[in-house]
Short mmCIF file of C-alpha atoms in Angstrom, two decimals:
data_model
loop_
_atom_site.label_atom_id
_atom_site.label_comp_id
_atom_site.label_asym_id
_atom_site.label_seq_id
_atom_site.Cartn_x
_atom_site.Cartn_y
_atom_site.Cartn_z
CA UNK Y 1 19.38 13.38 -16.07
CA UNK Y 2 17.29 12.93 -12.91
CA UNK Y 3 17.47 9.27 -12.85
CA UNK Y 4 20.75 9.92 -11.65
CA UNK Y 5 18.95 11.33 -8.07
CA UNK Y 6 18.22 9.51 -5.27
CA UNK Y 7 14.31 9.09 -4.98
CA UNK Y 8 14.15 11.38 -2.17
CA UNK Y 9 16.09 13.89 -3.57
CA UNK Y 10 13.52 13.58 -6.79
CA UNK Y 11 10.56 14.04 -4.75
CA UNK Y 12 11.87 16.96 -3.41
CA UNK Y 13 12.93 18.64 -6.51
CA UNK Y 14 9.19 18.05 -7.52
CA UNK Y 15 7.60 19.58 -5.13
CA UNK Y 16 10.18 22.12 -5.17
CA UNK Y 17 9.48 22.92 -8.62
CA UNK Y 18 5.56 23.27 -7.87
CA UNK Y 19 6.56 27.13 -6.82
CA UNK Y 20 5.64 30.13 -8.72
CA UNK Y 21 8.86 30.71 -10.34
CA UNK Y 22 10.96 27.64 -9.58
CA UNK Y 23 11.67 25.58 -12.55
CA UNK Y 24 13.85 22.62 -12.53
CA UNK Y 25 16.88 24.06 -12.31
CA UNK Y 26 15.85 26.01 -9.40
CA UNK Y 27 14.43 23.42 -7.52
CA UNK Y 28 17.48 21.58 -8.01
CA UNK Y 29 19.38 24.47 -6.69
CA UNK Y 30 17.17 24.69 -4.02
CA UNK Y 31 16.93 21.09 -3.20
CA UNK Y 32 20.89 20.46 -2.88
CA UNK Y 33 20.95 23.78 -0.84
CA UNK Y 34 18.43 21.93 2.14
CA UNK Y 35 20.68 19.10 1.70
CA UNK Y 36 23.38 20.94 2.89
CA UNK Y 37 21.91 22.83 5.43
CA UNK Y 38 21.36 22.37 8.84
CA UNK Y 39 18.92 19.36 10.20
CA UNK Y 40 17.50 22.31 12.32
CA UNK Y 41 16.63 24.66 9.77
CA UNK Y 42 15.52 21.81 6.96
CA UNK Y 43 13.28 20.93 9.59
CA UNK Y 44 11.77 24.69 10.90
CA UNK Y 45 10.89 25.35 7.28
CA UNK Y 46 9.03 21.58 7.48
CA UNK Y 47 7.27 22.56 10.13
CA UNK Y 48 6.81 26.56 9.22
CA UNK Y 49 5.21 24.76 5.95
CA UNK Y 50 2.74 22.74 7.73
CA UNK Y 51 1.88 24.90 10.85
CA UNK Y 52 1.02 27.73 7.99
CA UNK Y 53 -1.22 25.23 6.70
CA UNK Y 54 -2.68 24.26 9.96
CA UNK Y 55 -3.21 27.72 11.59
CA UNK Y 56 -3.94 30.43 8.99
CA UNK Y 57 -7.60 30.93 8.31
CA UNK Y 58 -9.40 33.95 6.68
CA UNK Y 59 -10.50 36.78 9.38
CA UNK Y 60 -14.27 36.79 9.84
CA UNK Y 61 -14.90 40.43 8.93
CA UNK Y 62 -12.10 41.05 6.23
CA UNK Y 63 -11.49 37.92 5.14
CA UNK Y 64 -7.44 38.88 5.57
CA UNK Y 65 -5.22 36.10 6.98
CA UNK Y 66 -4.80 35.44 10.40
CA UNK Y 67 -4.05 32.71 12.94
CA UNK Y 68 -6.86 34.00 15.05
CA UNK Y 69 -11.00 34.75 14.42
CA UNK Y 70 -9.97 37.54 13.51
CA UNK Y 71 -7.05 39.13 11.81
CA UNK Y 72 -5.04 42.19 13.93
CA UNK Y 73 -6.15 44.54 11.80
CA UNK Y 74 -9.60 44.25 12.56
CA UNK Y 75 -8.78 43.48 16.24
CA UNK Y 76 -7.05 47.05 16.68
CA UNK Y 77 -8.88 49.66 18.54
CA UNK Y 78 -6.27 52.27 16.95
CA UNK Y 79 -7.25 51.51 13.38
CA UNK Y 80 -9.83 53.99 12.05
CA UNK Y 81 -13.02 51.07 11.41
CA UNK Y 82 -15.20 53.74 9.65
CA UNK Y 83 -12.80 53.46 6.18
CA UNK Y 84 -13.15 50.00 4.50
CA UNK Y 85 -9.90 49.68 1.57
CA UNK Y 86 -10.87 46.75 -0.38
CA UNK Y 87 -8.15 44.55 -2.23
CA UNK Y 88 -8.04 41.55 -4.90
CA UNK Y 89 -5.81 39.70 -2.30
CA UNK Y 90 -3.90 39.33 0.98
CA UNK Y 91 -0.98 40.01 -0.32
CA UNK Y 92 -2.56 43.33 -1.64
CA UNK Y 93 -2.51 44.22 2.42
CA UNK Y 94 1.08 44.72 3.10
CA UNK Y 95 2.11 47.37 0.04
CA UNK Y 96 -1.06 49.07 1.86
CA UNK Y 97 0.56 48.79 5.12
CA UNK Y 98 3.84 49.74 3.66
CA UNK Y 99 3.06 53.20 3.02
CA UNK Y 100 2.36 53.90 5.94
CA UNK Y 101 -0.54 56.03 5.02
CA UNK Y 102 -3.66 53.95 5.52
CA UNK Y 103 -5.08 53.86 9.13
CA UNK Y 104 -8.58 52.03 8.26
CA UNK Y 105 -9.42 48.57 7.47
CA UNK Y 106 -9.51 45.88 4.99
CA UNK Y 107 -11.68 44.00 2.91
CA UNK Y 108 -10.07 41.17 0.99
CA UNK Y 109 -12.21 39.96 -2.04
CA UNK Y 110 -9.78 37.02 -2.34
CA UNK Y 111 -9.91 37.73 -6.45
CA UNK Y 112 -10.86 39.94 -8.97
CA UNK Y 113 -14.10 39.45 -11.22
CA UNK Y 114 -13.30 37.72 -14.62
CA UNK Y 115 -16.36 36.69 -16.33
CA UNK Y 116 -13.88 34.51 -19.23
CA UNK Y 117 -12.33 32.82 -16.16
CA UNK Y 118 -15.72 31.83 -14.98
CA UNK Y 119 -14.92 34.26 -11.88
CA UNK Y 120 -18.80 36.27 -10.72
CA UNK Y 121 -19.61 38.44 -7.67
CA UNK Y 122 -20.83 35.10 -5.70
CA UNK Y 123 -16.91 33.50 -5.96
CA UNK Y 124 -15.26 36.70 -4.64
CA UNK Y 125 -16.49 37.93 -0.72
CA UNK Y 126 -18.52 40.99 -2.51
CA UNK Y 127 -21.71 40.55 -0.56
CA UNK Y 128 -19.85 40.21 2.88
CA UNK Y 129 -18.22 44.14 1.89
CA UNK Y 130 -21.75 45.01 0.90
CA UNK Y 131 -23.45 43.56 4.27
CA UNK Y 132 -20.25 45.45 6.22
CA UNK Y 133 -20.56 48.60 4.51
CA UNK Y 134 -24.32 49.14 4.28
CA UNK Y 135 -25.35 47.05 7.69
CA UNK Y 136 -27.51 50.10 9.53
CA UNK Y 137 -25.22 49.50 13.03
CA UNK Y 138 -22.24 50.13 11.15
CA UNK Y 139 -19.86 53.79 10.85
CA UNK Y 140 -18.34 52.59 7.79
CA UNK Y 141 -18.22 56.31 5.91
CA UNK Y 142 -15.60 55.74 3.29
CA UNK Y 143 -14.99 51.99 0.81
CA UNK Y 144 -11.26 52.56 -1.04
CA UNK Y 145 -11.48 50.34 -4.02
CA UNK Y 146 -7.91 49.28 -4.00
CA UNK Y 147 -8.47 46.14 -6.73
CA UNK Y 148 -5.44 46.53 -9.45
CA UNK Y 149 -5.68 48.85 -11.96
CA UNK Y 150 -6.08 46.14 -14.36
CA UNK Y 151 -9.11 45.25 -16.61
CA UNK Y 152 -10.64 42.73 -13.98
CA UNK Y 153 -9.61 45.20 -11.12
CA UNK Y 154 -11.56 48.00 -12.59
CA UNK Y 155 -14.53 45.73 -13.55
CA UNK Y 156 -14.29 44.56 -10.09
CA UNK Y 157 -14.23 48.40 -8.49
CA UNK Y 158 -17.20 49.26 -11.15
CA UNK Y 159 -18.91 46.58 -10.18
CA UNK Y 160 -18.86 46.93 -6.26
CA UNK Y 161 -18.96 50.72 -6.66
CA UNK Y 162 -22.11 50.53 -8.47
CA UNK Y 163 -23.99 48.04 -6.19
CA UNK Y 164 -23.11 50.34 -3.10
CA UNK Y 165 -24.15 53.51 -4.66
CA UNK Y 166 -27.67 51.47 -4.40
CA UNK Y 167 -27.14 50.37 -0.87
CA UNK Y 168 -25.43 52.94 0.65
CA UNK Y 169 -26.03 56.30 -1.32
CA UNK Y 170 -24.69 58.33 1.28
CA UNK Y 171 -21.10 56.81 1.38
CA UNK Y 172 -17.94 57.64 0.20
CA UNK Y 173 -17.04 55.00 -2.40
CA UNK Y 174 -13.57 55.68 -3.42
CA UNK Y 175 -10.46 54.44 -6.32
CA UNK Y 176 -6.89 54.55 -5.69
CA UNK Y 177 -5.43 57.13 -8.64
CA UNK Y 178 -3.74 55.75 -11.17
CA UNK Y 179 -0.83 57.77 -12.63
CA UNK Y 180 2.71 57.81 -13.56
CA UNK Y 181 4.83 56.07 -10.81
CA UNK Y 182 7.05 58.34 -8.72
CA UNK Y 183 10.81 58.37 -10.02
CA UNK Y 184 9.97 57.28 -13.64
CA UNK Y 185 10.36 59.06 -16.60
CA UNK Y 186 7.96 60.44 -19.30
CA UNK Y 187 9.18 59.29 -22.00
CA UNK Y 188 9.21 55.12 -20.97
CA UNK Y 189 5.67 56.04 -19.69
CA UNK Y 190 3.21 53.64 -21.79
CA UNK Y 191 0.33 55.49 -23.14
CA UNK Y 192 -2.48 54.14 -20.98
CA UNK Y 193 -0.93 54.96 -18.01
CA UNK Y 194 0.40 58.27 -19.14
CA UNK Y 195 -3.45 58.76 -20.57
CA UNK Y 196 -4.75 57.77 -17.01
CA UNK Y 197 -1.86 60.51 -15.47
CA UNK Y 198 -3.33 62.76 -17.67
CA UNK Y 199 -7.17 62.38 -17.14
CA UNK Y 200 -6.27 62.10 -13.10
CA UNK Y 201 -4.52 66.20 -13.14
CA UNK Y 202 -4.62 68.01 -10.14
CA UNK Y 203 -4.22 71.64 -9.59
CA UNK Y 204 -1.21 72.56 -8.20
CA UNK N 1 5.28 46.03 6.59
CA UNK N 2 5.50 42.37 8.46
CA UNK N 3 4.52 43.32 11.90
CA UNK N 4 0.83 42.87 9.48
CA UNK N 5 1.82 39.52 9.17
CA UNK N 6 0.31 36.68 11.19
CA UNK N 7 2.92 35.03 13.38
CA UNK N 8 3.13 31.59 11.34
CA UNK N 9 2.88 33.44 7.99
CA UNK N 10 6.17 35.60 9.64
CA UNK N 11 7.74 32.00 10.52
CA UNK N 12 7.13 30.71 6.62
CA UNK N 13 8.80 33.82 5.35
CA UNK N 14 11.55 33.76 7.16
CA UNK N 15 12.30 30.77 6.69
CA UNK N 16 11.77 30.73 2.69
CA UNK N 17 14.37 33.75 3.00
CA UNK N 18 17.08 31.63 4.34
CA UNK N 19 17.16 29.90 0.77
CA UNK N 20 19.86 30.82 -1.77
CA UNK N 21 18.37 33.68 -4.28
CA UNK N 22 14.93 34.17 -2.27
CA UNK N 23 14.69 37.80 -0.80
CA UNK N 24 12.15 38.99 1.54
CA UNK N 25 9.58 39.19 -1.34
CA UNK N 26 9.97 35.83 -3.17
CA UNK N 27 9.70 34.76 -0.21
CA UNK N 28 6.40 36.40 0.62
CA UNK N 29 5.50 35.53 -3.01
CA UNK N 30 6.01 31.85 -2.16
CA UNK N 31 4.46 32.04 1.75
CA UNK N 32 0.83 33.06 -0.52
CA UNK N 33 1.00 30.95 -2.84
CA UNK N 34 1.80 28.18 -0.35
CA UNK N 35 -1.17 29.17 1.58
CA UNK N 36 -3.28 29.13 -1.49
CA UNK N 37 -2.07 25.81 -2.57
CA UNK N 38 -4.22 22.84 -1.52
CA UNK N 39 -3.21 20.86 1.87
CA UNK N 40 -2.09 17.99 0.14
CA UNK N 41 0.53 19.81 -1.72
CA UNK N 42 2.01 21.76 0.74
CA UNK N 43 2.29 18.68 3.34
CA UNK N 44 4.14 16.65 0.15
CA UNK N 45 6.72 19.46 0.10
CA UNK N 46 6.95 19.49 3.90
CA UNK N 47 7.61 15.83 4.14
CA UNK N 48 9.66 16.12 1.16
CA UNK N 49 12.01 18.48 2.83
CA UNK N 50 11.92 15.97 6.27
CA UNK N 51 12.16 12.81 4.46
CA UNK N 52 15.28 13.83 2.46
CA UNK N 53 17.51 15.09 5.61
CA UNK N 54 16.51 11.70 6.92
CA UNK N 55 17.62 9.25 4.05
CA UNK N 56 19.47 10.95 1.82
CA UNK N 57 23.50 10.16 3.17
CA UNK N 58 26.81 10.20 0.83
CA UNK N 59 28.04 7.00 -0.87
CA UNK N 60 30.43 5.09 0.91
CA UNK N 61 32.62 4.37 -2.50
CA UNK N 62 31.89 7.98 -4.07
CA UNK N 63 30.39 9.97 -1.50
CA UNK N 64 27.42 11.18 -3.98
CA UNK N 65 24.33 11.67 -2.56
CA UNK N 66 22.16 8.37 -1.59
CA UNK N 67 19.86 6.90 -0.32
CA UNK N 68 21.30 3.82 0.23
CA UNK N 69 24.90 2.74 1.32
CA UNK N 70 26.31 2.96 -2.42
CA UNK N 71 24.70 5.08 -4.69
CA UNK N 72 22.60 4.03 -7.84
CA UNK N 73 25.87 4.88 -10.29
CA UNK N 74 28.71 2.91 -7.94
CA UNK N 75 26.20 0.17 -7.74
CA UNK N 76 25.71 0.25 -11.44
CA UNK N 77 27.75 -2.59 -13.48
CA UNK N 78 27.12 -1.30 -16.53
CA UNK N 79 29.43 1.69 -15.95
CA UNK N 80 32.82 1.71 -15.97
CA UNK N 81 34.46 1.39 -12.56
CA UNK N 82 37.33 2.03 -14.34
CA UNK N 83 37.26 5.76 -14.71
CA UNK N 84 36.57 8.02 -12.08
CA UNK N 85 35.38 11.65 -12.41
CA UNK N 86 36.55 13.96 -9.85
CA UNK N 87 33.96 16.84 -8.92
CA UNK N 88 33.41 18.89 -6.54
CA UNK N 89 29.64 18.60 -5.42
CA UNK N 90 26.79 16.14 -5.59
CA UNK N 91 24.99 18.89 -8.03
CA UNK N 92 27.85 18.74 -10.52
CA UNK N 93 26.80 15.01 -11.46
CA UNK N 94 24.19 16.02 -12.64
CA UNK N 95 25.47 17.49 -15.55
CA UNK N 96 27.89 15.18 -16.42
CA UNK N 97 25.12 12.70 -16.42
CA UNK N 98 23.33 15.26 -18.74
CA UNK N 99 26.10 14.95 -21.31
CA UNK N 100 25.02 11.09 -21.83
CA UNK N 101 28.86 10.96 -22.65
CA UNK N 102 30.24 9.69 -19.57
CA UNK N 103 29.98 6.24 -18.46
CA UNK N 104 32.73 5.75 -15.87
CA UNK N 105 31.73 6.21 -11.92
CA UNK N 106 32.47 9.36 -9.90
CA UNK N 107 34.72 10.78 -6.41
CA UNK N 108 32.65 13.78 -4.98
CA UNK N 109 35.24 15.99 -3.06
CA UNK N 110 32.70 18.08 -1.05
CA UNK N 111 34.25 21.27 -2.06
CA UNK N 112 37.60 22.76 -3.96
CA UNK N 113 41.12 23.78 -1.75
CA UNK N 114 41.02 26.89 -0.50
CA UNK N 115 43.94 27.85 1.59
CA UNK N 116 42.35 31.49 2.39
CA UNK N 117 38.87 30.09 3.61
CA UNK N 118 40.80 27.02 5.34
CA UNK N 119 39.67 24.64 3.27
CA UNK N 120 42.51 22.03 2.83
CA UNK N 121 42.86 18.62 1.58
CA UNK N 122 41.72 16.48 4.86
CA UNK N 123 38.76 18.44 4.92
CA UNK N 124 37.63 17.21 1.05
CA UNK N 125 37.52 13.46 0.52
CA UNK N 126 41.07 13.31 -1.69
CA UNK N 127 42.70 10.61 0.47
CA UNK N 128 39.98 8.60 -0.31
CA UNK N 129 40.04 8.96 -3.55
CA UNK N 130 44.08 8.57 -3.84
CA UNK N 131 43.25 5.34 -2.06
CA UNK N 132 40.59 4.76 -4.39
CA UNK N 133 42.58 4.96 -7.06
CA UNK N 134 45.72 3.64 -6.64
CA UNK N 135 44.90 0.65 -4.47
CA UNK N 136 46.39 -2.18 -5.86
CA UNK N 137 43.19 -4.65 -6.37
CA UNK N 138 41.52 -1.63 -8.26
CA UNK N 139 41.00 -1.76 -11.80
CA UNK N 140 41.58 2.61 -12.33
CA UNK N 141 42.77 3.35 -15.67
CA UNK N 142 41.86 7.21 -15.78
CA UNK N 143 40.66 9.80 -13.27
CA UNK N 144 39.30 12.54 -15.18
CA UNK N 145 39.41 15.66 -13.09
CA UNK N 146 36.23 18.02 -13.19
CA UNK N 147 36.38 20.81 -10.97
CA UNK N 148 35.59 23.86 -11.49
CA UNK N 149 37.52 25.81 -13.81
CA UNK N 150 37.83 28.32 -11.20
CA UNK N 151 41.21 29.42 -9.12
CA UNK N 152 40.07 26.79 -6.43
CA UNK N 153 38.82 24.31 -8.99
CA UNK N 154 41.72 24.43 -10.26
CA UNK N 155 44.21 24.44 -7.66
CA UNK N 156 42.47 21.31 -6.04
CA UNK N 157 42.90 19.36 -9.73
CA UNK N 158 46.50 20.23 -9.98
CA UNK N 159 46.72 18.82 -5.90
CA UNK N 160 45.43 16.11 -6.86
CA UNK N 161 47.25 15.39 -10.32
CA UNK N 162 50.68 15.34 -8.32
CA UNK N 163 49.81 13.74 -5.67
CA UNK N 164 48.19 10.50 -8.59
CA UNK N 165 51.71 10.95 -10.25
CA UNK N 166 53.51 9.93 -7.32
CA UNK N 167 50.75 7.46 -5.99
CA UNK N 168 49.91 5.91 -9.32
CA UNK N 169 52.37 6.94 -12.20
CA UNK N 170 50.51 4.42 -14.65
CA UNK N 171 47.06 5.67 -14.05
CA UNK N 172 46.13 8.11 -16.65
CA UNK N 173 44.83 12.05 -15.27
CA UNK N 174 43.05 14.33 -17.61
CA UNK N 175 41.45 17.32 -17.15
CA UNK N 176 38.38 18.56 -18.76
CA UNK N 177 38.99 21.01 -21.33
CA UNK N 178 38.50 24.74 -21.08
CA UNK N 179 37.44 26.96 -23.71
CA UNK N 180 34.33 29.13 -25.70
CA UNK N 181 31.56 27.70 -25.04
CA UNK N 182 29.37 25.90 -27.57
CA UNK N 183 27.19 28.62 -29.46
CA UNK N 184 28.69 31.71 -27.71
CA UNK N 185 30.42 35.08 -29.98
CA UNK N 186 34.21 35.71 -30.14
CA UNK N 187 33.67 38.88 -29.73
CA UNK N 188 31.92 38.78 -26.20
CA UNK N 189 34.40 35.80 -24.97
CA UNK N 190 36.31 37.53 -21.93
CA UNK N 191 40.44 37.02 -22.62
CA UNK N 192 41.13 34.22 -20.02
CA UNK N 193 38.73 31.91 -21.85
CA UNK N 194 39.38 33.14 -24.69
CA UNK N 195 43.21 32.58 -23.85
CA UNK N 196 42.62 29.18 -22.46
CA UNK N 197 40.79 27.91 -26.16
CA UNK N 198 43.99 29.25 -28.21
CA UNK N 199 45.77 27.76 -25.74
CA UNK N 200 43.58 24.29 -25.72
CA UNK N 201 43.48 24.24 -29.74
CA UNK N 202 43.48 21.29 -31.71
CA UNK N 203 44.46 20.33 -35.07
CA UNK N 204 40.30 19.76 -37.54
#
């Protein structure tokens, strides 16, 4: 019964609850734990909300976040700027980063298309990776389609694969492989993705 | 890989980490979508977070949580000031408000007795409620005790129940019942509950 709650406490909850994932139970969970907490830390996640808010912008050239023009990726001498990956999202970035495998840059499309969702190449950043990858003064030799392997992912990698083909013939336009994931088993493989494993066979 | 991460982003998830249940990556999960979500809503859960370490203190009859001096239930006359249920947090009024089946008032303890994590009885608000309830100008019939029905939970109702018996023989102390829970299976009941309901039984 939330009539029982202090209005604070309600609003809280509320917003609370506005999180991917938090229903009302969690947020009441949630809630009664920053009511028990420290006035310190209640208040540095206040103020890590807003300042989030307040600072982070997209990067000019990848569209990444960053508190600065432009995001540390793009900023980094070390980073090989001839090999564009481009992702759905930013929080595509850091699985890329995790691996520890990827030394270009990024493009972030900040979506995926989805003509039924009303989503088209003029909502996502496509012509900004088009301009970046075909722009004459640019080294950009290799794009990595990185969008998920999902039906609007691969529309989306179709889509921007075809469209530099035309622009850029002589670049390297590139897909992630799809396959079976490392450690799994065969037999709880579902047949699209085993199908994809199977299509995407290297010689050994 | 968070050395990716823009400084403030790195402050939000950190701080989203130090909440019960939220790992490094719901806590990444809810850094993006807080940057995704519009201004308005992410200042409403900042100030939601400030505003309720500002006003929200405990009752001074109950110690619930409040927003005023006495909360919304001790200030209530249609409840009965009569009985007084004996938890151990704020949060577990909330269910016995959920019930609909309780109309007395409550005593918040701000924890169970725990000799081994040196929690003991002047650090929970019991002489206040033994004061509380066996004050002479006080109308207590019954204090229903509703801790947990856990080792602590129920070492701190048993503390409690003597110390009313020698306080207040008249006033009635009850206990809530233990047993299978409503729409649960015999056969996946552990023993001690299972114990406590053959133990508990009742004549139909």
């Amino acid at each position: 019964m939330n009539g029982s709650y202090a209005p604070p406490v309600q609003r809280l909850v509320t917003e609370l609850s506005k999180l991917p994932g938090v229903g009302n139970r969690t947020a009441q969970r949630l809630a009664f734990h920053i009511l028990r907490t420290s006035a310190e830390d209640a208040a540095a996640l206040a103020e890590a909300i807003r300042e989030v808010k307040e600072k982070i912008g997209l990067c000019e050239v990848c569209f990444n976040l960053t508190d600065e023009a432009r995001c540390r990726i793009c900023q980094d001498p070390r980073r090989d700027h001839g090999v564009i990956c481009v992702v759905e999202e930013p929080s595509d970035v850091i699985p890329m980063e995790r691996t520890h495998e990827y030394h270009g840059v990024y493009h972030v499309l900040g979506g995926a298309l989805s003509p039924i969702d009303g989503v088209d190449p003029e909502d996502l950043k496509v012509a900004e990776l088009l301009a970046r990858a075909s722009s004459g003064e640019s080294a950009v030799r290799e794009v990595v389609l990185a969008t998920n392997p999902t039906t609007t992912g691969e529309a989306t990698a179709l889509h921007i694969a075809e469209e530099l083909r035309v622009r850029a013939p002589n670049l390297s336009v590139t897909r992630l492989a799809s396959g079976l994931p490392v450690g799994s088993d065969l037999e709880y493989a579902d047949e699209v993705t085993l199908g994809k494993a199977l299509a995407g066979r290297r010689a050994v």
